[in-house]
XYZ file of C-alpha atoms in Angstrom:
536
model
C 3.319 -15.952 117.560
C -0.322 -16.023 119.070
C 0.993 -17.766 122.046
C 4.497 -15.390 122.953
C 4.252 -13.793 126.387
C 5.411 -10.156 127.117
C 7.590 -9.931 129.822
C 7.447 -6.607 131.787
C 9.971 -5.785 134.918
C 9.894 -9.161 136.946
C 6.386 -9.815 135.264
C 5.655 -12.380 132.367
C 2.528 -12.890 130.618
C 0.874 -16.294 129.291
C -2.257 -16.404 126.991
C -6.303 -16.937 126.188
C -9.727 -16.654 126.938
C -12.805 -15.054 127.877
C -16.876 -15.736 127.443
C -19.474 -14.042 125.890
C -23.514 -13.758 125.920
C -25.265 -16.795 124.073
C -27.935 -19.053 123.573
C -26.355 -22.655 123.447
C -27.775 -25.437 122.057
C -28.627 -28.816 123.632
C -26.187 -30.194 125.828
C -24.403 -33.581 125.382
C -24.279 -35.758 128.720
C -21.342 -38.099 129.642
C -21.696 -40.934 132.223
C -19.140 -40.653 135.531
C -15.654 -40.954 134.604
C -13.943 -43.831 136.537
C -10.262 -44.807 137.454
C -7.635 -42.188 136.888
C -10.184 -39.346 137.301
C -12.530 -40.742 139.928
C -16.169 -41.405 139.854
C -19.083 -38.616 139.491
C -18.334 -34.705 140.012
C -15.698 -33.403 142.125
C -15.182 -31.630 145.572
C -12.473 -30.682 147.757
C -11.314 -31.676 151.515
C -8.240 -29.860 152.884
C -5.810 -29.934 150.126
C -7.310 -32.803 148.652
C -9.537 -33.362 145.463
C -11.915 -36.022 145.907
C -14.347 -38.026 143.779
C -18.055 -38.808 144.604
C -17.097 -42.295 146.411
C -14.229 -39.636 148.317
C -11.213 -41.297 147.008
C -8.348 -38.956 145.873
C -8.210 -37.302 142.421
C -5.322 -36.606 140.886
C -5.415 -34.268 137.580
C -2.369 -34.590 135.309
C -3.574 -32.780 132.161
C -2.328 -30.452 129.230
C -3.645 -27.698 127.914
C -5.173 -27.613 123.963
C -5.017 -24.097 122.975
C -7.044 -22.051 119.755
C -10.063 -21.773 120.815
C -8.976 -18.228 122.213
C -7.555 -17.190 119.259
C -9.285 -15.953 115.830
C -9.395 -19.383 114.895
C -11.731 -19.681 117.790
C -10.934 -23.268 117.897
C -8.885 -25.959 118.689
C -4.878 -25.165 116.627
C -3.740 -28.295 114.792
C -7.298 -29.163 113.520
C -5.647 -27.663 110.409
C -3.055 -30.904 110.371
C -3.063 -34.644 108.637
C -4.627 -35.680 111.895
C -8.098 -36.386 112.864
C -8.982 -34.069 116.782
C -10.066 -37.792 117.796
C -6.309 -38.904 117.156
C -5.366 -36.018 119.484
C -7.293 -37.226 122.286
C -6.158 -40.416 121.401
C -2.835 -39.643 121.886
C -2.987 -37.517 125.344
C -4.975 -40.076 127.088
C -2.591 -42.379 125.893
C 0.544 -40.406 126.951
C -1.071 -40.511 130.189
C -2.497 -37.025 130.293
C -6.624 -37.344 132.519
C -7.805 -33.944 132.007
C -7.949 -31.154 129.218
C -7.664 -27.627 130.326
C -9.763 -25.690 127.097
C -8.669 -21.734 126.799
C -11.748 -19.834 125.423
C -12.684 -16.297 124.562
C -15.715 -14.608 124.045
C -15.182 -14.238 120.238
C -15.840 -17.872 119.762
C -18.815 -18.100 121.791
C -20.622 -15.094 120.290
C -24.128 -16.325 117.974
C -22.638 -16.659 114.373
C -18.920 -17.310 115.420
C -17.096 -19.529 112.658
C -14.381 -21.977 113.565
C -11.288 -21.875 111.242
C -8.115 -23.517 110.158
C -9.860 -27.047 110.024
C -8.807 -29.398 107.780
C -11.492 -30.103 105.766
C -10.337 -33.910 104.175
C -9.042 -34.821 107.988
C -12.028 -33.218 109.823
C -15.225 -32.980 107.741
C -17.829 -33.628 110.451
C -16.244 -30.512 111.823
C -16.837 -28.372 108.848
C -19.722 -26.124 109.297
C -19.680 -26.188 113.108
C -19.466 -23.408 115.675
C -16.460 -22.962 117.953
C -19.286 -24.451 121.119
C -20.587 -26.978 118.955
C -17.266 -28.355 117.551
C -15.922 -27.788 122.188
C -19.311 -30.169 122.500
C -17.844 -32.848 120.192
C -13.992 -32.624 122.100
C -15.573 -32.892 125.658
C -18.003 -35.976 124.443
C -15.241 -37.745 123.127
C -12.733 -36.780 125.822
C -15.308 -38.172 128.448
C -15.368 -41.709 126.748
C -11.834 -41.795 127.434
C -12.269 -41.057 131.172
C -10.672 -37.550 130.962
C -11.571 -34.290 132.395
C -11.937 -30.927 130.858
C -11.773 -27.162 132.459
C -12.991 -24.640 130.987
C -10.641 -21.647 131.208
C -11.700 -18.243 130.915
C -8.149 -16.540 128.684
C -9.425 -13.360 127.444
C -12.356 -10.871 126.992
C -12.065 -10.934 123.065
C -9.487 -13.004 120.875
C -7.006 -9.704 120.294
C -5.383 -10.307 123.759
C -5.281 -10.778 127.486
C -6.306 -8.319 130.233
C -4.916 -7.299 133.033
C -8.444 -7.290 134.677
C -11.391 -9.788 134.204
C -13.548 -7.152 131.843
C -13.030 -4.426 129.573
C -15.061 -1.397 128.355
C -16.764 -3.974 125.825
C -16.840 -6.875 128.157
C -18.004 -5.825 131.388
C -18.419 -8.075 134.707
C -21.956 -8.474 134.369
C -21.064 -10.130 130.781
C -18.577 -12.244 132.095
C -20.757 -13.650 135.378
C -23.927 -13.966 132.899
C -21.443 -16.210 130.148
C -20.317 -18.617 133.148
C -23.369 -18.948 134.525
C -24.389 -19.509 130.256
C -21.716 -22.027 130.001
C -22.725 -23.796 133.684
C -26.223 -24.765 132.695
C -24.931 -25.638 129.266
C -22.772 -28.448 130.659
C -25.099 -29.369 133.595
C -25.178 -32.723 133.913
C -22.173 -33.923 132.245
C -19.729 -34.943 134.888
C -16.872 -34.600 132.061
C -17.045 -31.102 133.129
C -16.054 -30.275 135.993
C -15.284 -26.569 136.678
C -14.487 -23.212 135.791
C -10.973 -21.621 135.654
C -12.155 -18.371 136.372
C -9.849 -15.612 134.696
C -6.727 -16.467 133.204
C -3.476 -14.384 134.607
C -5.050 -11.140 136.323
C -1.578 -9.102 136.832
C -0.224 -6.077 137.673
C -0.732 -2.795 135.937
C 0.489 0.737 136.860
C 3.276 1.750 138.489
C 2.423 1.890 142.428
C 1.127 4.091 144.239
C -1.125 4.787 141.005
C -2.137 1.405 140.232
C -4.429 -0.057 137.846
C -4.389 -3.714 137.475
C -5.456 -6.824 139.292
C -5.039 -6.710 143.353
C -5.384 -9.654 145.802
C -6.912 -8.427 149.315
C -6.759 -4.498 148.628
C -10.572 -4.140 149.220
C -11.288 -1.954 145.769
C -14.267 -3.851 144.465
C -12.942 -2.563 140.454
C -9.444 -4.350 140.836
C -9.864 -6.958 143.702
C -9.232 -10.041 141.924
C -10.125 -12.591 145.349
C -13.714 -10.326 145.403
C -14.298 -10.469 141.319
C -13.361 -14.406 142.391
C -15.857 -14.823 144.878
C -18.911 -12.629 142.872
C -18.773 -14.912 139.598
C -17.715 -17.995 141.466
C -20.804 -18.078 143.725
C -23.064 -17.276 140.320
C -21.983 -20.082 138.630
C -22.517 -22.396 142.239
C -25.430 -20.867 142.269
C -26.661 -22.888 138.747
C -23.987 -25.513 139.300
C -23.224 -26.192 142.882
C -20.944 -29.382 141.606
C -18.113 -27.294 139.582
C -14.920 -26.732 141.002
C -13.535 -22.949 140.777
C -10.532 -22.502 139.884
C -8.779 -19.364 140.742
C -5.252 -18.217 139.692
C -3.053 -15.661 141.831
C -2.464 -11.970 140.638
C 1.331 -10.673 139.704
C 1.659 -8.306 142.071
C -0.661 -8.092 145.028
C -0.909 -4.313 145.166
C -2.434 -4.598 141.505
C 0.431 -1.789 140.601
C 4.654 -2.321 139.251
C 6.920 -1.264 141.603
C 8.343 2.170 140.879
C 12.500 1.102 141.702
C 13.262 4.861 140.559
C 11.455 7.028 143.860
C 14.139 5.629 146.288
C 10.711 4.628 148.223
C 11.098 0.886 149.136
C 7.746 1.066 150.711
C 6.022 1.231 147.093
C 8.127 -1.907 146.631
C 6.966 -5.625 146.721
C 7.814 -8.809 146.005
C 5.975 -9.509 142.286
C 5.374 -12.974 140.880
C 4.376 -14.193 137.314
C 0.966 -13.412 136.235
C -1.540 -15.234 137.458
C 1.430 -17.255 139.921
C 0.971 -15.127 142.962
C -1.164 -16.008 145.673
C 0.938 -15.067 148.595
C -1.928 -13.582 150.268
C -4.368 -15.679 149.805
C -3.935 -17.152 152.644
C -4.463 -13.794 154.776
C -7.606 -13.282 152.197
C -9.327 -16.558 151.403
C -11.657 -16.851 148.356
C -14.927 -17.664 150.115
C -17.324 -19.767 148.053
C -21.279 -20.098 148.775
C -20.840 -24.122 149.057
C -18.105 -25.961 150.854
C -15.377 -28.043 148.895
C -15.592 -26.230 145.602
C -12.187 -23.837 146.088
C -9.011 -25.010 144.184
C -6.223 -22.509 143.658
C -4.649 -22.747 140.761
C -0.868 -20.671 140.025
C 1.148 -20.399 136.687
C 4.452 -21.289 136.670
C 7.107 -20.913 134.105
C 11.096 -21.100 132.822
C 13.658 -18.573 131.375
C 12.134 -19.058 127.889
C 9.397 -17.102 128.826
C 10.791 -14.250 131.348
C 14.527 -14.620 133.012
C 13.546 -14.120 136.552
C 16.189 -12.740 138.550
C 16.008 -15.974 140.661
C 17.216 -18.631 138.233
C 20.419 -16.394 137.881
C 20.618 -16.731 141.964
C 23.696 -17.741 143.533
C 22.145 -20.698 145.129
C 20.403 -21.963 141.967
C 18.044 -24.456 142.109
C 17.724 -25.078 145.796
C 16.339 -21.420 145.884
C 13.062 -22.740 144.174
C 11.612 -24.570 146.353
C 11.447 -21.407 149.119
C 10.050 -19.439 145.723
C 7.096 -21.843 145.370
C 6.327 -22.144 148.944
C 6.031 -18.762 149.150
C 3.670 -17.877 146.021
C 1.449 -20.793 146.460
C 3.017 -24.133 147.510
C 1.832 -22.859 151.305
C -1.843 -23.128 150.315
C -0.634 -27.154 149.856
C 1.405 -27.873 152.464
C -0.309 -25.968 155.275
C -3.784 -28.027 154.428
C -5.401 -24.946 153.581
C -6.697 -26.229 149.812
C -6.118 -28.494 146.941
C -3.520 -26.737 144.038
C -3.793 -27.229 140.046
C -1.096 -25.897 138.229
C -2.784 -24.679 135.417
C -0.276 -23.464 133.550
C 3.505 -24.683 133.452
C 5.799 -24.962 130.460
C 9.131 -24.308 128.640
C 11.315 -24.948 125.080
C 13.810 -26.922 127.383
C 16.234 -24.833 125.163
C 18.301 -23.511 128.169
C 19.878 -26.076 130.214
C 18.667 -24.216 133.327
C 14.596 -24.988 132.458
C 15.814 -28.615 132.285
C 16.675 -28.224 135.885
C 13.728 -26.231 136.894
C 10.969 -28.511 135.524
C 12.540 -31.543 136.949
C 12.653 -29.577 140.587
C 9.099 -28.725 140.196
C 7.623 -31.628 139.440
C 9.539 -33.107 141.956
C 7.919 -30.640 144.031
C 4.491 -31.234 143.015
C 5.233 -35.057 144.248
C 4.093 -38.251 142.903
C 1.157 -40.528 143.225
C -2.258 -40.028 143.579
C -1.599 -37.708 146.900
C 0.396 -35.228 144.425
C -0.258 -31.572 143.491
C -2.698 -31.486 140.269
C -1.675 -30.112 137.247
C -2.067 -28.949 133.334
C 1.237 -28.401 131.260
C 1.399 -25.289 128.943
C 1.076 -26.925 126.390
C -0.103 -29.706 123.956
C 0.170 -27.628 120.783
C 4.063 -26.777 119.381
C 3.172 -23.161 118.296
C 3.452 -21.542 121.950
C 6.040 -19.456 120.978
C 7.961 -19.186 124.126
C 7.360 -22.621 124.982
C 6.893 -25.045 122.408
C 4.596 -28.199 123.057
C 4.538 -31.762 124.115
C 3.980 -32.200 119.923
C 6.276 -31.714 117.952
C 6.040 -29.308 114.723
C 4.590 -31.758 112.883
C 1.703 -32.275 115.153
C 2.606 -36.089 115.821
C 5.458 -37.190 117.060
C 6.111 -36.207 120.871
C 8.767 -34.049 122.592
C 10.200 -36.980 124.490
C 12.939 -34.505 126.472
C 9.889 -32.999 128.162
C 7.828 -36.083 128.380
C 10.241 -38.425 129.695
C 10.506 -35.440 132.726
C 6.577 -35.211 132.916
C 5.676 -39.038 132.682
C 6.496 -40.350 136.290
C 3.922 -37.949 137.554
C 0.937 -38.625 135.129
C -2.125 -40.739 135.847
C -3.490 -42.136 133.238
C -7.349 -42.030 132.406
C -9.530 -44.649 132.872
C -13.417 -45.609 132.477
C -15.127 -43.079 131.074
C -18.689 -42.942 129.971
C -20.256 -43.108 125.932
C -19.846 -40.242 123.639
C -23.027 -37.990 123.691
C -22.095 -36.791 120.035
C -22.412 -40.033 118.766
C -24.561 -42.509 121.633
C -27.559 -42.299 123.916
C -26.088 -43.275 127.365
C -28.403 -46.617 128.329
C -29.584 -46.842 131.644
C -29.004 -49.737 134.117
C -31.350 -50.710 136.824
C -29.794 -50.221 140.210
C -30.772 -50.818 143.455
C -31.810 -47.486 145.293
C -29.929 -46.592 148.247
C -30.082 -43.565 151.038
C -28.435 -40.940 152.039
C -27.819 -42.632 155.602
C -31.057 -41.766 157.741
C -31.635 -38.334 159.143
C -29.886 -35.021 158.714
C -28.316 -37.222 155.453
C -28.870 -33.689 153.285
C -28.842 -30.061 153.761
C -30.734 -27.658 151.369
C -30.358 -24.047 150.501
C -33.119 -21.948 148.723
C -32.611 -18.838 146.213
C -35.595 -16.987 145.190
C -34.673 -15.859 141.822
C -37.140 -13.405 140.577
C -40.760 -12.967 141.654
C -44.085 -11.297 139.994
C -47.483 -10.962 139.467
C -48.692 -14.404 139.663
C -45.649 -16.790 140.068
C -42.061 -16.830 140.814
C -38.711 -18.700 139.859
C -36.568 -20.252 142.162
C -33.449 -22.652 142.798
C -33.690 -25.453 145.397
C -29.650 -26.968 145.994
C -29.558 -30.397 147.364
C -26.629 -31.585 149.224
C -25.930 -35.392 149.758
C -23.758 -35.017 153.214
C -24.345 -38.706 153.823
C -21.257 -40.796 153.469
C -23.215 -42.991 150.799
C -24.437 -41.792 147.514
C -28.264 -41.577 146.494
C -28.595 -44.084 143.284
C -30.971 -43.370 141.800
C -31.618 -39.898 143.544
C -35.074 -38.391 144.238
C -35.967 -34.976 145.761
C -39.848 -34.452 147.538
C -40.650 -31.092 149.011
C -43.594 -29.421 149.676
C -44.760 -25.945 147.927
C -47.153 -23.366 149.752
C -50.441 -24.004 149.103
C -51.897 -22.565 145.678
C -47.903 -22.954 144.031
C -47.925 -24.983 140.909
C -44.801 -26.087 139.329
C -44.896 -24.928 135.630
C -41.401 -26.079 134.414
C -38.059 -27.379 136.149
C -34.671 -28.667 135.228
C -31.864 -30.605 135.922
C -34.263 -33.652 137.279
C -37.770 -34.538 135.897
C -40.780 -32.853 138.099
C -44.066 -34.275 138.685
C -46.596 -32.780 141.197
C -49.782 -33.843 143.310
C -51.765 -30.998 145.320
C -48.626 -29.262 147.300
C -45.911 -32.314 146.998
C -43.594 -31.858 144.331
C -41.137 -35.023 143.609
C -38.184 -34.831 141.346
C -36.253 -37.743 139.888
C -32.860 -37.690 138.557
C -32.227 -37.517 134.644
C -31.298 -40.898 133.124
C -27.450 -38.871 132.381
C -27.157 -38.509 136.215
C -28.698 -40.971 138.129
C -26.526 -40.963 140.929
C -25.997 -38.074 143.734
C -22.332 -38.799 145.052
C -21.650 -38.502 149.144
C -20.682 -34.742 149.313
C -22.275 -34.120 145.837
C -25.155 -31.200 145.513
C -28.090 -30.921 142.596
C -29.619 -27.561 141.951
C -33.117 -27.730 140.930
C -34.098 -24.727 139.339
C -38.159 -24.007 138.626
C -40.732 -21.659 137.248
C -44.126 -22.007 139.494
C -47.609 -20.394 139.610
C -48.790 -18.869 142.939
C -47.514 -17.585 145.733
C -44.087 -17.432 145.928
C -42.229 -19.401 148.941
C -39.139 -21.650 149.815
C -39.595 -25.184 149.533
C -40.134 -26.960 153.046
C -40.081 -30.589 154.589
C -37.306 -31.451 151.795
C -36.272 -35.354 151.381
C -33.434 -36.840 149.676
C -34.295 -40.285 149.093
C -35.591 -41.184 152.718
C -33.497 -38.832 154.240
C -35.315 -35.568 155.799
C -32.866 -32.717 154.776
C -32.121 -29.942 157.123
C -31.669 -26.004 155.943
């Protein structure tokens, strides 16, 4: 099967994604979400995820999987069901947010989607993989849900130890997010980037090769690689979360149990599950509240662990998962979201372990976030919340999973199919002086003009509705195109509304308004949001 994991020493594999080097088309835009998965874009406070009003977000979500694969879309569009009927059912089941592996095969220009059923799905014949991912998220924002984005592999024949390859290198990977964060700017359905899926181990130590956490080699340093592409894509959309998984092992290398050397030795985790050091080597992001951390988890069906065979079986976990990642949760240090977690239930002992860890995770709004592994029932070492038939549910694992779902609610019209109206509201500020911060990023400069990003941040306890930036440009600058608001300019003042799709700048919420200007090239000064004056 596509989906089986390897298992290697104490090491066990999952599945999917990566991004590659387009020109997308138009983007669809989705009003806030409301209820289940809060209001506006997203940000972080301790180990909290908040909405843009700052109540607490819970994500309770499953993961669709295909688009990774040389399908390069969604599995199951092949079945007597319609994809809306999918979405249909996980909202209903409870599920608020739709974790979407990708690769870089199905975002390349002239990718074709396959295994669609053509008499269940025609208006998705004839689509590309992104434009077909377009239709999903507009339709999964009318019912209030969520989607991340999830990086899985470099190309649809497998995953990688590291986040590039020979034909995918960094600078590809960086460049797609950044692609893929402009593409989906505005559309608060979106709301962040699952940066790499499962960097592990590779090597046997001291000559290691794969993924590290905190070892300082800028070619296997997964927590650097973390911070260099999840800065790029704040830097075009300072509203997504970044999600980053753990490593296997944190040396990046297997432990050689032959040399009689226990100091080559170390305590290894599943792929992507291990983030035991991050707390001695924090991912540091260019804007505040965007970090969530976000381990795998699994059961004997996909690797027998040496500690479900433990003595003291299951009380044993919860030490396990406290030391891997729960930590990062309990010690306030930042939000979690499982983003991968799943079994067949075929061995009495995963029936244990899944009820211990969501009891773990805890329930209620207050509760650590997650995405089960998975929706579809061809993940061949863990089977799905559907059944083989693509309908009827697994109710063994959903009876477990239900008490700690939160359903979706709200949700804004489907871009594929509506033009969101707009609704008169009554302006309010940012809450008087120092209500904003700004941060400037000269992109590129020549003869004659420049380009440039300008990041608002509401820090006001209010939001802006309906938001407008003013700022003033040296003298001879001339704005000659802009995005992500609507720019209009008179001798040095430059004002910029907000986009019908977005009217509204939450309370810890940021814009970035990125321009192309004639004239000398300088950062924006006296900078307003609303009434407020904005400090740098």
């Amino acid at each position: 099967m596509t989906q089986l994991r390897k298992a290697f020493g104490l090491l066990a594999a999952a599945v999917v994604a990566a991004s590659g080097l387009v020109t997308f088309g138009a983007t669809g835009q989705v009003a806030a979400a409301a209820g289940g998965t809060g209001t506006g874009y997203l940000h972080t406070s301790g180990n909290k995820i908040l909405d843009s009003t700052g109540a607490t977000v819970r994500l309770t979500g499953i993961n669709w999987f295909g688009m990774e694969t040389d399908n390069k879309t969604f599995h199951g569009l092949w079945s007597s069901r319609t994809w809306r009927q999918q979405l249909d059912q996980m909202a209903q089941l409870g599920y608020n947010t739709l974790r979407v592996p990708f690769s870089d095969d199905a975002l390349k220009p002239g990718a074709t989607a396959t295994g669609i059923n053509d008499y269940t799905n025609p208006d998705l014949i004839g689509l590309s993989p992104l434009q077909i991912l377009d239709k999903v998220i507009g339709y999964a924002g009318t019912k209030g849900m969520r989607v991340i984005l999830d990086r899985h592999r470099p190309t649809s024949a497998g995953q990688t130890a590291l986040w590039y390859t020979a034909g995918v290198p960094e600078s590809t990977w960086i460049n797609d997010w950044k692609t893929l964060a402009q593409h989906y700017a505005g559309n608060t359905t979106v709301i962040g980037a699952d940066l790499h899926n499962e960097p592990h181990a590779e090597g046997t130590n001291p000559a290691a090769t794969g993924a590290c956490w905190g070892c300082g080699d800028t070619a296997r340093d997964w927590r650097l690689a973390a911070e260099r592409a999840g800065n790029a894509i704040l830097g075009v959309q300072p509203n997504w979360l970044i999600f980053v998984e753990g490593v296997s092992c944190p040396s990046g290398g297997l432990s050689n149990v032959w040399d009689g050397d226990p100091s080559n030795d170390e305590d290894c985790g599943w792929w992507g599950g291990n983030l035991s050091k991050a707390g001695e080597f924090p991912v540091r992001l260019s804007v505040p509240g965007r970090l969530v951390y976000s381990p795998h988890e699994y059961a004997t069906s996909v690797y027998n662990q040496p500690w479900f065979s433990a003595p003291d079986y299951p009380a044993n976990l919860t030490a396990i998962w406290d030391h891997y990642w729960g930590y990062l949760y309990k010690q306030n240090i930042a939000p979690l979201m499982m983003g991968e977690f799943g079994t067949t239930l075929a061995n009495p002992v995963d029936k244990v372990w899944l009820e211990k860890l969501m009891a773990y995770t805890g329930t209620g709004v207050n509760g650590i976030s997650f995405t089960y592994w998975s929706w579809n029932p061809n993940s061949g070492d863990t089977g799905g919340i559907l059944n083989d038939d693509w309908t009827t549910v697994n109710q063994a694992k959903q009876s477990i999973l239900q008490p700690y779902l939160i359903p979706p609610a709200g949700g804004g019209p489907d871009p594929t199919t509506t033009t969101p109206a707009t609704t008169p509201t009554t302006p309010t500020t940012g809450g008087g002086t120092g209500g904003c911060t700004t941060a400037w990023k000269l992109d590129n400069s020549w003869q004659g003009g420049f380009q440039g990003s300008l990041t608002v941040t509401n820090t006001a306890t209010t939001a802006v509705n309906p938001w407008t930036v003013v700022f003033t440009l040296p003298a001879g600058a001339t704005v000659a195109s802009g995005w992500n608001g609507t720019f209009t300019q008179s001798g040095t003042t430059v004002t910029v509304s907000a986009p019908s799709y977005s009217p509204s700048l939450g309370a810890g919420a940021a814009v970035s308004l990125g321009f192309t200007a004639n004239g000398p090239s300088g950062a924006p000064s006296a900078v307003k949001l609303g009434a407020a004056a904005c400090t740098t």
